[in-house]
mmCIF file of C-alpha atoms in Angstrom:
data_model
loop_
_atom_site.group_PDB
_atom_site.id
_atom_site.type_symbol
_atom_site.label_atom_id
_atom_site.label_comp_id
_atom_site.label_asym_id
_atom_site.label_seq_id
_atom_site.Cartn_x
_atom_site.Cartn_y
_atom_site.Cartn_z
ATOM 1 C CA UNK A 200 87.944 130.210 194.161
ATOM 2 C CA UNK A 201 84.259 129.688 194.119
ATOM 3 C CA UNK A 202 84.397 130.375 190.237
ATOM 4 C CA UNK A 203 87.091 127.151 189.805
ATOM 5 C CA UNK A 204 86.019 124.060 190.095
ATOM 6 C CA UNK A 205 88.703 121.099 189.831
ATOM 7 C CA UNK A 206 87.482 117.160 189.876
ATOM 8 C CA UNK A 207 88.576 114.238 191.576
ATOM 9 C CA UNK A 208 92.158 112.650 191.173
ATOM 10 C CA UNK A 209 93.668 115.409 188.988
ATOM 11 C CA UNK A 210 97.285 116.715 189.410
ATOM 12 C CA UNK A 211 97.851 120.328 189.252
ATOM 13 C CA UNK A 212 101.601 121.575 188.337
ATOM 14 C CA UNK A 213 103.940 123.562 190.034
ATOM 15 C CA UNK A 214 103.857 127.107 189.154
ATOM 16 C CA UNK A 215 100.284 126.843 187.304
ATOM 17 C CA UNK A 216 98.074 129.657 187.139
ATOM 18 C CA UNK A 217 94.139 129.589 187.014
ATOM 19 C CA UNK A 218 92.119 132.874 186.639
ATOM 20 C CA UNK A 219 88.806 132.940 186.634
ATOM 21 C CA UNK A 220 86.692 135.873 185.067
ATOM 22 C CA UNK A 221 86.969 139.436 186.698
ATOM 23 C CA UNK A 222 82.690 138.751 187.215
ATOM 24 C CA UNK A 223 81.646 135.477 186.131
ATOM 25 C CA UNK A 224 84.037 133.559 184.439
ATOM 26 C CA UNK A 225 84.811 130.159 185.413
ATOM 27 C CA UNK A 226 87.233 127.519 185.443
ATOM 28 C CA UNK A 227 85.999 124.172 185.245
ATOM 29 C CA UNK A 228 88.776 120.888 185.566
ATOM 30 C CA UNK A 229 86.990 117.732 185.372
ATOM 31 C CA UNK A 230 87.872 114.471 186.744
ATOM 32 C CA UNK A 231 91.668 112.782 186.019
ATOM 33 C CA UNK A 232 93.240 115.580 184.213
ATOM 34 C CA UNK A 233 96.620 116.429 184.413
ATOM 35 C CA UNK A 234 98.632 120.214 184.617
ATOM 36 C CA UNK A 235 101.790 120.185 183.706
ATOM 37 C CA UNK A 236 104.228 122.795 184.950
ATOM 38 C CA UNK A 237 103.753 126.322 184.336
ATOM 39 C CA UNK A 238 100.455 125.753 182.444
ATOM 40 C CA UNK A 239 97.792 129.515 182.488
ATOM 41 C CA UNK A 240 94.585 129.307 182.123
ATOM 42 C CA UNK A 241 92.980 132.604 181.878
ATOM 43 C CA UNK A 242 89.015 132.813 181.805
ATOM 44 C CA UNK A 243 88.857 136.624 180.805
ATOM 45 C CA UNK A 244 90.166 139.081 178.445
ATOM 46 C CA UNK A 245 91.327 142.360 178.106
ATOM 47 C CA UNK A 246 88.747 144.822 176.331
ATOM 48 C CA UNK A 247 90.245 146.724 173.477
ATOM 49 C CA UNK A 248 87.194 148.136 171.891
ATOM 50 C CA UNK A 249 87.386 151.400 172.258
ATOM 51 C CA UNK A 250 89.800 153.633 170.193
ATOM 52 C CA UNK A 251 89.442 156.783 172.330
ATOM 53 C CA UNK A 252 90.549 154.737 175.626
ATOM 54 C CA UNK A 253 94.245 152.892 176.623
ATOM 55 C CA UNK A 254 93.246 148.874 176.607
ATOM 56 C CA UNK A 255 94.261 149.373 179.853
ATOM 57 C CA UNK A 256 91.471 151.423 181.281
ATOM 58 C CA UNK A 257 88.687 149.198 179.376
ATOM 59 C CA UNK A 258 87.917 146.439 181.445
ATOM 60 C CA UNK A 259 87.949 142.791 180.665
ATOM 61 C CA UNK A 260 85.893 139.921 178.649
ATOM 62 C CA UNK A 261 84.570 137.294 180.939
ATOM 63 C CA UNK A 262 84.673 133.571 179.826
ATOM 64 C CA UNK A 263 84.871 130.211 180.556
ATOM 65 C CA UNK A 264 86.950 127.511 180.304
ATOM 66 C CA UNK A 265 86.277 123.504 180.495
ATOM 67 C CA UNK A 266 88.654 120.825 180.550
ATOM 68 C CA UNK A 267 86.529 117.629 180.012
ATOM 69 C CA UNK A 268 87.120 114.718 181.692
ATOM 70 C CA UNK A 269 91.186 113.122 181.557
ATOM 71 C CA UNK A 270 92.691 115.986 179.893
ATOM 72 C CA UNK A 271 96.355 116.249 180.035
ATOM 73 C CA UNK A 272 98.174 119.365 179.428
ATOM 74 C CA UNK A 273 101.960 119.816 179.027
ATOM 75 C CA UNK A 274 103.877 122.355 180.567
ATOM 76 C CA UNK A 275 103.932 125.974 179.648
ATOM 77 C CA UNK A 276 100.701 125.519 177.850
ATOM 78 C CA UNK A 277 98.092 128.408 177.606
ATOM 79 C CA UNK A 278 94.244 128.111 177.323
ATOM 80 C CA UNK A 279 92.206 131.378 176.470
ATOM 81 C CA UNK A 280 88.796 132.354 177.647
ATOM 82 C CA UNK A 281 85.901 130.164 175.711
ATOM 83 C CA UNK A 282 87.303 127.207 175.287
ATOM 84 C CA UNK A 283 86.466 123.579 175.775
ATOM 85 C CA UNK A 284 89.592 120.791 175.636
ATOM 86 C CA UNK A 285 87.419 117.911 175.010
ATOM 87 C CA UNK A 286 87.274 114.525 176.874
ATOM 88 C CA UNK A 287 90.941 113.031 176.727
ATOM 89 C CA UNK A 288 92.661 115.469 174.919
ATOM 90 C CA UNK A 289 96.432 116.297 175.114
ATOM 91 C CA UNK A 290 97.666 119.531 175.096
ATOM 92 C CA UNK A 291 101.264 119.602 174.036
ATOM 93 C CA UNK A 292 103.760 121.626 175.694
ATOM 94 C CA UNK A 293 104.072 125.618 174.702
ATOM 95 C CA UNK A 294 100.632 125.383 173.121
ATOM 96 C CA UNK A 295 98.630 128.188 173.349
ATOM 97 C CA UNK A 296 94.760 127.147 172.996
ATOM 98 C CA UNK A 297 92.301 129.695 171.681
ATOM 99 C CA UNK A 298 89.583 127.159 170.000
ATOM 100 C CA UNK A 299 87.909 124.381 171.601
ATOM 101 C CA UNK A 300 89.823 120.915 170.947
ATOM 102 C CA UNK A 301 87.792 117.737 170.240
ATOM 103 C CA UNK A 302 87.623 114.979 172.776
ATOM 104 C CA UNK A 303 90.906 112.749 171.721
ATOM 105 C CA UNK A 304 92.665 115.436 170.327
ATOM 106 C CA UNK A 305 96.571 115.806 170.561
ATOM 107 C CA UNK A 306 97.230 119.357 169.817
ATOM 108 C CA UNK A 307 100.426 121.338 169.220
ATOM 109 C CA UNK A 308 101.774 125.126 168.855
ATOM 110 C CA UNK A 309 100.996 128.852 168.985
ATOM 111 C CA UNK A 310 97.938 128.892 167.914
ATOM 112 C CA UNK A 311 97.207 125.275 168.837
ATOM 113 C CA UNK A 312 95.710 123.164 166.010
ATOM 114 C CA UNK A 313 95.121 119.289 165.738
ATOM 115 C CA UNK A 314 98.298 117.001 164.998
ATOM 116 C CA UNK A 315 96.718 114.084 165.420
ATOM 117 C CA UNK A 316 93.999 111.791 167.476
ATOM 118 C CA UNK A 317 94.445 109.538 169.883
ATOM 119 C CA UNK A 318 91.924 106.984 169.205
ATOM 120 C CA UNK A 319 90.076 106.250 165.953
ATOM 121 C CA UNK A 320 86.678 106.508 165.874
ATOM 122 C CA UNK A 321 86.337 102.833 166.146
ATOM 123 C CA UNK A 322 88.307 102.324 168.990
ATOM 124 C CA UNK A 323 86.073 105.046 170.948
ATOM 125 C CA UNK A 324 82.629 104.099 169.677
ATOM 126 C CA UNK A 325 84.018 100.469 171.443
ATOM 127 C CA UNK A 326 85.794 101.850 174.591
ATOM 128 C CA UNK A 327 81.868 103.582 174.952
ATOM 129 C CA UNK A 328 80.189 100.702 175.447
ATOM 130 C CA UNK A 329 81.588 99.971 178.987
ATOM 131 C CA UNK A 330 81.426 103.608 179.817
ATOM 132 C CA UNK A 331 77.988 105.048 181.479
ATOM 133 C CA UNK A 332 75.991 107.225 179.231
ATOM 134 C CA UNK A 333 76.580 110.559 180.900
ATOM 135 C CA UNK A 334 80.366 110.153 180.167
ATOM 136 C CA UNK A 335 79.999 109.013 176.416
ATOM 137 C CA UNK A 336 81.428 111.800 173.880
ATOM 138 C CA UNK A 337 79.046 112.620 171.052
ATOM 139 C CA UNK A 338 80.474 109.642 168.663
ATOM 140 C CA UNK A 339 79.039 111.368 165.236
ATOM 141 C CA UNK A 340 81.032 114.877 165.797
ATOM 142 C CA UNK A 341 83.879 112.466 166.983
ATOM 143 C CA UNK A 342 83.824 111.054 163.393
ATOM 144 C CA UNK A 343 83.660 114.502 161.873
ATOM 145 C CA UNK A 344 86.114 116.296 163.579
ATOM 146 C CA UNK A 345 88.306 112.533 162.773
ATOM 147 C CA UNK A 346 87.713 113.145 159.497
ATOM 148 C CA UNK A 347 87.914 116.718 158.828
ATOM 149 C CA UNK A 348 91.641 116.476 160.416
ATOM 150 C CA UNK A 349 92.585 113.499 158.032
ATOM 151 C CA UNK A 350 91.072 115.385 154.998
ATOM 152 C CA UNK A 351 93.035 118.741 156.046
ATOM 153 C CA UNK A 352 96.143 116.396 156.684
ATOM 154 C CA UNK A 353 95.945 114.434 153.198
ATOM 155 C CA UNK A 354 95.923 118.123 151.514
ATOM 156 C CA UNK A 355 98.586 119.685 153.157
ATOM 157 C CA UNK A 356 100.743 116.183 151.974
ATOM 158 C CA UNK A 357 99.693 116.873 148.641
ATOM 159 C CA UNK A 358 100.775 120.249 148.362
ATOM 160 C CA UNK A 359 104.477 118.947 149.550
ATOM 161 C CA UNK A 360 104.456 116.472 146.421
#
């Protein structure tokens, strides 16, 4: 337990699962997020490097995981070693996360990927100014990772027509 650190007024589900690293991998919940049901979190993984050994007797990965600030994950969600669900994300349910998620995020399926945002840009760069500076999400990758899903989004719509 001294590996997991959980914040101030979150919820944790019933049934949910959090496993640090084997050695040094953490678990780090920050304040206000929500666990649904069922949800794993698994800060290591198995070793499989070696051909002349069964996975089994290899050992594990250490890594860390880091749910920012008001993170809300569904039930029966997933999240892999090294990764970072960013400040006010949503996780939906059955996702399994493998890459970090951008603050604002609403994610969806096996591998998770980005469905949508909850905020745009210019609704966060104004909800910042009455938030202290230590809290503030980095408003410029915000806008890129914003963009980048809308450009992904219009492409995939033009390959339908």
């Amino acid at each position: 337990a001294e590996r997991i650190r959980i914040g101030e007024h979150c919820m944790i589900g019933h049934h949910d699962c959090l496993q640090a690293g084997k050695k040094w991998g953490t678990i780090t919940i920050g304040d206000y997020c929500q666990l649904g049901p069922n949800d794993q979190l698994f800060a290591y993984n198995h070793a499989y490097d070696d051909i002349t050994k069964p996975c089994i007797s290899q050992g594990y990965y250490d890594g860390s995981i880091v749910l920012e600030d008001e993170v809300t994950l569904g039930g029966n969600v997933v999240i892999l070693a090294n990764v970072t669900v960013g400040k006010g994300a949503i996780v939906t349910a059955g996702a399994v996360v493998n890459n970090n998620v951008p603050p604002y995020a609403i994610v969806a399926g096996v591998f998770a990927k980005v469905v949508g945002f909850r905020f745009s840009p210019e609704e966060v760069e104004e909800y910042q100014k009455s938030v202290p500076e230590e809290k503030r999400i980095d408003l410029e990758q915000y806008k890129k990772a914003y963009q980048k899903y809308f450009i992904n989004r219009m492409s995939e719509i033009k390959k339908m027509l």
